[in-house]
Short mmCIF file of C-alpha atoms in Angstrom, two decimals:
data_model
loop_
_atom_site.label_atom_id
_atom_site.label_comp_id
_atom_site.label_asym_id
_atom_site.label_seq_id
_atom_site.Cartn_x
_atom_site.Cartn_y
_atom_site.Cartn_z
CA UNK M 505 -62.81 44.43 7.78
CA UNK M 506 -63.63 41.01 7.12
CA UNK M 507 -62.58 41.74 3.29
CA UNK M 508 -59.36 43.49 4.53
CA UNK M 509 -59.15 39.88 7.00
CA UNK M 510 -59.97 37.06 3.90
CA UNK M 511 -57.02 38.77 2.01
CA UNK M 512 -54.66 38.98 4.48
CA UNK M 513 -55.00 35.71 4.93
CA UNK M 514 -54.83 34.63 1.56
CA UNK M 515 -51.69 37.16 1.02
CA UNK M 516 -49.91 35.32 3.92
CA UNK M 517 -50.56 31.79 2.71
CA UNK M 518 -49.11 32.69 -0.34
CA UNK M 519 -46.27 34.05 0.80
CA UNK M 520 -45.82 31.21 3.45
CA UNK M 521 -45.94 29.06 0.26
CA UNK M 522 -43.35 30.98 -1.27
CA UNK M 523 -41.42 30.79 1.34
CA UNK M 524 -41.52 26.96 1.78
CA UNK M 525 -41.12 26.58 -1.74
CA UNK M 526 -37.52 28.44 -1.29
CA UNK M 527 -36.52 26.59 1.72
CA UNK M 528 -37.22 23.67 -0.23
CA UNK M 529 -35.39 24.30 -3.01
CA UNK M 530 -32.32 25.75 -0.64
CA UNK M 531 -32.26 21.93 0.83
CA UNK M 532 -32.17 20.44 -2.33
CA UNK M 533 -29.76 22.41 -3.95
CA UNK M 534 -27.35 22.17 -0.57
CA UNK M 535 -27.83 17.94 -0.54
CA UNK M 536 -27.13 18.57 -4.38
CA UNK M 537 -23.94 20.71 -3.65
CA UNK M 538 -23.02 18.13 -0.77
CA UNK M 539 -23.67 15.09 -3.26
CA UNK M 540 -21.26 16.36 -6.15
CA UNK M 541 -18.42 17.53 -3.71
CA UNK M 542 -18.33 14.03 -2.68
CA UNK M 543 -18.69 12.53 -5.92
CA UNK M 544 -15.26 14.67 -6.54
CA UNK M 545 -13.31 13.55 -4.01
CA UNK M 546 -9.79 12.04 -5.41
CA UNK M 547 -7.14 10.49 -3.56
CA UNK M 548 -3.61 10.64 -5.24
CA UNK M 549 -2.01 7.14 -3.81
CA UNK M 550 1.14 6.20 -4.39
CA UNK M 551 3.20 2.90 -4.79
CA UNK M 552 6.37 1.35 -6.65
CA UNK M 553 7.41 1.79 -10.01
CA UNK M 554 8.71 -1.83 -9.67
CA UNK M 555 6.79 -4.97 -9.59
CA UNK M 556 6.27 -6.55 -5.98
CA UNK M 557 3.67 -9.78 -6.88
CA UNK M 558 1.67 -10.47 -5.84
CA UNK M 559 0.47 -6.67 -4.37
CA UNK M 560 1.35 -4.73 -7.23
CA UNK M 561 2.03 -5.89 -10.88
CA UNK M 562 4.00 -4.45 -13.90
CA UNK M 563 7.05 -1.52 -14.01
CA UNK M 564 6.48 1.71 -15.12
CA UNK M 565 4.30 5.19 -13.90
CA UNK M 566 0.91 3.49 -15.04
CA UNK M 567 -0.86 0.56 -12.98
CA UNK M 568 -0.54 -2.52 -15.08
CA UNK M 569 -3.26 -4.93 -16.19
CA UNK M 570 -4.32 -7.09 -14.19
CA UNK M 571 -2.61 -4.26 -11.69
CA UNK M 572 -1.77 -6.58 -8.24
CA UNK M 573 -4.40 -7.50 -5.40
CA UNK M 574 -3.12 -4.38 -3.39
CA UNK M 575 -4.85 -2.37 -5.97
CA UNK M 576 -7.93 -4.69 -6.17
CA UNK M 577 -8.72 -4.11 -3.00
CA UNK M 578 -8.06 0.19 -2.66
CA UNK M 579 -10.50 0.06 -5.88
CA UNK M 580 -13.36 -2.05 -4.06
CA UNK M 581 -13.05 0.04 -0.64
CA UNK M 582 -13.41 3.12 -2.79
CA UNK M 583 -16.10 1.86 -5.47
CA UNK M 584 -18.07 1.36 -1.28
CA UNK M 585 -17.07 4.69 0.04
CA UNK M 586 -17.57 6.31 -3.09
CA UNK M 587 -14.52 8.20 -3.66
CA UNK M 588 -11.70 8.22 -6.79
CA UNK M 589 -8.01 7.05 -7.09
CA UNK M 590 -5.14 8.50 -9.04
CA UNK M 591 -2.77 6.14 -9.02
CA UNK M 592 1.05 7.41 -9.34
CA UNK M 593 3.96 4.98 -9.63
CA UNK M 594 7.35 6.33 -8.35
CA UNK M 595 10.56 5.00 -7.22
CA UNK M 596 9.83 3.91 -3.12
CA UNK M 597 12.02 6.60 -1.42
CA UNK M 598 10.46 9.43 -3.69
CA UNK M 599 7.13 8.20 -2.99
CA UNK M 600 7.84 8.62 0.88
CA UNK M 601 9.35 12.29 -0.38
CA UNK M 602 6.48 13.18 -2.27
CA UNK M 603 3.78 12.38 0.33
CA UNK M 604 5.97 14.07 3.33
CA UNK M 605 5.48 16.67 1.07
CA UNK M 606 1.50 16.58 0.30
CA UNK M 607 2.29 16.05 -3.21
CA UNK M 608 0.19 12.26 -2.46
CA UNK M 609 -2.38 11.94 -0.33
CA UNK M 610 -1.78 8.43 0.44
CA UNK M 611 0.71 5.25 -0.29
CA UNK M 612 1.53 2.13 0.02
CA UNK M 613 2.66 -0.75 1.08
CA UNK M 614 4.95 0.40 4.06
CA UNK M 615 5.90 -1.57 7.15
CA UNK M 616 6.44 0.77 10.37
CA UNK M 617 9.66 2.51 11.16
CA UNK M 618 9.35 4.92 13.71
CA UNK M 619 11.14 7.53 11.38
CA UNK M 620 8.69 7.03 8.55
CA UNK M 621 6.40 9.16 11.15
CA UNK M 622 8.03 12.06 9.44
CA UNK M 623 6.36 11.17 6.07
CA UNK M 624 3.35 10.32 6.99
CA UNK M 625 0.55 8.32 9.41
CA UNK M 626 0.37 5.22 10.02
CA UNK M 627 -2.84 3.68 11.52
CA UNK M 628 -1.76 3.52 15.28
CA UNK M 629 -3.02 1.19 18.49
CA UNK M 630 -1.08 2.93 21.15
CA UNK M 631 2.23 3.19 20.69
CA UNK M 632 2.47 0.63 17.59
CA UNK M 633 1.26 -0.03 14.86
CA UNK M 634 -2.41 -1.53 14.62
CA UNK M 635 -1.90 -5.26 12.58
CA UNK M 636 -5.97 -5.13 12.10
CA UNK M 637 -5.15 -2.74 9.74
CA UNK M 638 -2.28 -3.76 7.43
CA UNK M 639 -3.04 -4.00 4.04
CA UNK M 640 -0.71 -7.00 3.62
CA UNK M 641 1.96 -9.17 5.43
CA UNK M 642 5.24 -9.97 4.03
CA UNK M 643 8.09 -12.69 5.02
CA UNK M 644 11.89 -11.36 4.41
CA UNK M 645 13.40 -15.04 3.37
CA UNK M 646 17.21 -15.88 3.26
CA UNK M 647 17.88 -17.24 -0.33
CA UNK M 648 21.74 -19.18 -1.11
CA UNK M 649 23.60 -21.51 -3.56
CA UNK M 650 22.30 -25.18 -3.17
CA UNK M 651 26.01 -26.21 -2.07
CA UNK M 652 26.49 -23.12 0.55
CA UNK M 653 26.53 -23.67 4.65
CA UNK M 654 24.98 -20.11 5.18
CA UNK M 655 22.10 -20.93 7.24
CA UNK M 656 19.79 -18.90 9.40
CA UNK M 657 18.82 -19.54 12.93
CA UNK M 658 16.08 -17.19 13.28
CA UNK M 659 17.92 -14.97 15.55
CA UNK M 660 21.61 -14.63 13.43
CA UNK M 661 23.26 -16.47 10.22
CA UNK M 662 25.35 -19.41 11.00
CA UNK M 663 28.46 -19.89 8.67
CA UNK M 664 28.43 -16.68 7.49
CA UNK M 665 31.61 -15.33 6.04
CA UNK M 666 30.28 -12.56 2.88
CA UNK M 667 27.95 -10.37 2.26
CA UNK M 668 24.27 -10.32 2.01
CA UNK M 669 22.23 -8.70 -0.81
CA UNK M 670 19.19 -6.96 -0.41
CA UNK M 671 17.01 -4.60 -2.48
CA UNK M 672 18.32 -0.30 -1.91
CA UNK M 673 15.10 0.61 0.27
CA UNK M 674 13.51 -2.38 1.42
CA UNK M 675 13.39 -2.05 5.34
CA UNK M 676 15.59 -5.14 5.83
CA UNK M 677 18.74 -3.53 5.01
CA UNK M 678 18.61 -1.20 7.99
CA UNK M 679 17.60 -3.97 10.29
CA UNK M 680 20.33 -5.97 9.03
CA UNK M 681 23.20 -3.59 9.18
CA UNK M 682 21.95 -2.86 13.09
CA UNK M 683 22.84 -6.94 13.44
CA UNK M 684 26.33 -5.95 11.92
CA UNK M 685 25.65 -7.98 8.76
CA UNK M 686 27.66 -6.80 6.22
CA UNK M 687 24.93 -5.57 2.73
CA UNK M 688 25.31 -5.05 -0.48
CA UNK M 689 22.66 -2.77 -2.25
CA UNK M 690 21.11 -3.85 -5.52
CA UNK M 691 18.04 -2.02 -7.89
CA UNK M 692 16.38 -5.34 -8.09
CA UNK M 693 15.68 -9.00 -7.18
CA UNK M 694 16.96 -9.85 -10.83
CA UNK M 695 20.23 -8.07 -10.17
CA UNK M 696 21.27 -9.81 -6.92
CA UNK M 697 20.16 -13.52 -7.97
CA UNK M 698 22.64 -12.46 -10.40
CA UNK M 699 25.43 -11.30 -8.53
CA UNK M 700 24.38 -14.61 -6.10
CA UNK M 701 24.53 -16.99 -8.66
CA UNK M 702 27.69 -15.75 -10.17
CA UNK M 703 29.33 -15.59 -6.36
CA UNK M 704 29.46 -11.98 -6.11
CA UNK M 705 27.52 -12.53 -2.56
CA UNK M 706 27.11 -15.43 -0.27
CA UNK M 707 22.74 -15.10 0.02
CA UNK M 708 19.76 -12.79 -0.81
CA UNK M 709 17.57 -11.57 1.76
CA UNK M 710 14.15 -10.72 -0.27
CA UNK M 711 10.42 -10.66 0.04
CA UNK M 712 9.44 -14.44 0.19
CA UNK M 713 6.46 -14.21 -2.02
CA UNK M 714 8.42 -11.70 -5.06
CA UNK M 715 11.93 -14.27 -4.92
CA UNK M 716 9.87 -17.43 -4.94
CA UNK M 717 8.11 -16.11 -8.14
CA UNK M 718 11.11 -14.96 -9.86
CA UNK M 719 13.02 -18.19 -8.91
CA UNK M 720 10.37 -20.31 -10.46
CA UNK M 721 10.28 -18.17 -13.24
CA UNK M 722 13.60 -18.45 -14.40
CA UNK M 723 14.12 -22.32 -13.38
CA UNK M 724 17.13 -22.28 -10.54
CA UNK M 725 17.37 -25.38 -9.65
CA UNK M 726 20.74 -24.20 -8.10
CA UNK M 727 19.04 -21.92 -5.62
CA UNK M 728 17.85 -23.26 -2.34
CA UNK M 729 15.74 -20.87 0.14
CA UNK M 730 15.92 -20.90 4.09
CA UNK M 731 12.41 -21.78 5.71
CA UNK M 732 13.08 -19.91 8.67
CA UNK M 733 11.83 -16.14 7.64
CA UNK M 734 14.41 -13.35 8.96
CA UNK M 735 11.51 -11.01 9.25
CA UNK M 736 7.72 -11.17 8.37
CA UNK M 737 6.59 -7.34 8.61
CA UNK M 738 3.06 -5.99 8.52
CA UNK M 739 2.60 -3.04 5.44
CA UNK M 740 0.43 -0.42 5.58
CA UNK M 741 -1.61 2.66 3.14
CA UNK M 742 -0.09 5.53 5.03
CA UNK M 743 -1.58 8.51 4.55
CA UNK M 744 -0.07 12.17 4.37
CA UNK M 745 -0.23 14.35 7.76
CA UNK M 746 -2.32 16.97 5.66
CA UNK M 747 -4.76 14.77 4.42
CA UNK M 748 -5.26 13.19 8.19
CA UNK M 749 -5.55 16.05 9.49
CA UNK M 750 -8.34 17.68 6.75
CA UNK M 751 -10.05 14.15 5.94
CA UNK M 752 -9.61 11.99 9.10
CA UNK M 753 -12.76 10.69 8.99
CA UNK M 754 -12.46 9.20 5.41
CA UNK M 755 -8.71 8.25 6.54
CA UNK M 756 -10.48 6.23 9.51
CA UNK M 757 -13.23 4.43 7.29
CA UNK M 758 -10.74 3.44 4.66
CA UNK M 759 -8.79 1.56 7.90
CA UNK M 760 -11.81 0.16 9.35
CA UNK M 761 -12.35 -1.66 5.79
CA UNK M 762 -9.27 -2.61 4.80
CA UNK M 763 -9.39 -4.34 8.56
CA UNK M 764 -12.43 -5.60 8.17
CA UNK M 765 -12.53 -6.80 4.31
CA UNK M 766 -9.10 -7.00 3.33
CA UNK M 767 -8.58 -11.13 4.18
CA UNK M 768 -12.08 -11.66 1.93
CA UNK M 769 -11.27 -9.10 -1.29
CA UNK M 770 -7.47 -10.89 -1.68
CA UNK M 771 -8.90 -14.87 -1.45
CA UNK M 772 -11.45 -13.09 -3.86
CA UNK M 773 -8.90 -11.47 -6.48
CA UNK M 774 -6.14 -14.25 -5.98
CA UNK M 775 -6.72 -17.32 -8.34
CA UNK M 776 -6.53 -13.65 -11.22
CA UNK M 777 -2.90 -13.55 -10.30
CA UNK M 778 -2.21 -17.40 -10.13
CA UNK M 779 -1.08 -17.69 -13.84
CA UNK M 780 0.83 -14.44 -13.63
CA UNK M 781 2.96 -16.11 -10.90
CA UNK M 782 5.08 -17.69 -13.53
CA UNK M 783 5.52 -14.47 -15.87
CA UNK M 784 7.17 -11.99 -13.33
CA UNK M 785 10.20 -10.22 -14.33
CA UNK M 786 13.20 -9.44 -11.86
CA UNK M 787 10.74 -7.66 -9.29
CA UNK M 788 12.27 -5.31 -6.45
#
């Protein structure tokens, strides 16, 4: 018996041995499994084919070089939460299109319209739209000839008697047109400084930040801008309802630090984009 007794102990030590041996190899192999299927996660973001400097640089399907401090910072936040970017460039309404219909997982930079809910999420405090998380701020600006009256009040226009250009898409347009301001629709900044400049319309209504650079890019002296903005809009990375609703939690972390390091990443990446102020080309 005691023979029978030292083997069956030895017997089940072994096989408890085994047996730990397994589990730990079961652990390692899951934290393994766990480890590569986040090291594979990709996020198919889209923005503008068109240039809209500072944010986003260059024209085209492929991110430029440097590619815009909207793109430095996405590429720090996911270098820290460890997960990839494919960058597509599309025209803005087919980027909206594309990510109502999963085809992107994310875009940007979109201010809030209650009917861009359809296309996808916007990060949310209540009922409207959370600032915190905005990955950049933009000022609509009223741009006319140097010997026009057109002037804005920061409620209406004042000696108004034309029409107004804007860029086809840009979320002024509709907020003009509710005002009953009468808009022409152009492709680009470049084409309605032309069409202003030759009289075709009495002012521009344009991104502060994208006029000012093409302005001082091309030298027109003859162009004055209003300092009262029309608008200055918060814009977001929206994501698409699918990927919300399958990733939320990586959808909620990439908020949190855009919130909480967006202001420190674009004083950061700035001064790269200082001498590319003066090479823009007629940006939408």
């Amino acid at each position: 018996m005691g023979k029978v007794s030292s083997w069956t102990r030895c017997g089940w030590s072994s096989i408890v041995k085994v047996l730990l041996a397994l589990l730990v190899c079961l652990i390692v192999n899951g934290l393994s499994i766990f480890s590569s299927e986040a090291d594979q996660v990709k996020l198919r973001i889209g923005y503008n084919a068109n240039s809209s400097y500072p944010h986003f640089l260059g024209t085209g399907f492929k991110p430029a070089s440097p590619p815009g401090v909207s793109l430095d910072i996405l590429n720090q936040i996911a270098s820290e939460l460890n997960f990839e970017i494919e960058y597509i460039r599309r025209p803005g309404r087919r980027i909206l299109h594309e990510l109502k219909a999963n085809q992107l997982d994310a875009a940007f930079i979109f201010s809030y319209k209650a009917e861009r809910e359809e296309f996808g999420v916007f990060p949310m405090k209540g009922d409207k739209p959370d600032g915190e998380k905005r990955l950049a701020v933009l000022s609509y600006v009223l741009y006319k000839m140097a010997n026009s009256k057109l002037d804005w009040d920061g409620e209406q226009f004042i000696n108004l008697r034309g029409v107004i250009g804007a860029n086809s898409g840009y979320s002024i347009v509709k907020d003009l047109k509710e005002k009953g301001v009468k808009i022409e629709e152009a492709r680009s900044t470049k084409n309605n400084f032309t069409k202003l400049r030759s009289g075709r319309i009495e002012g521009v209504a344009d991104q502060g930040i994208v006029a000012d650079a093409y302005i001082h890019k091309n030298n027109f002296s003859d162009v004055v801008k209003v300092s009262q903005p029309i608008a200055t809009k918060d814009y977001f990375l929206i994501f698409s309802h699918q990927f919300s609703e399958k990733k939320t939690n990586l959808r909620d972390k990439i908020w949190n630090e855009i919130a909480e390091h967006r202001d420190d990443l674009s004083n950061q990446f700035m001064p790269r984009y200082l001498e590319e102020y003066q090479l823009q080309p007629g940006t939408n």
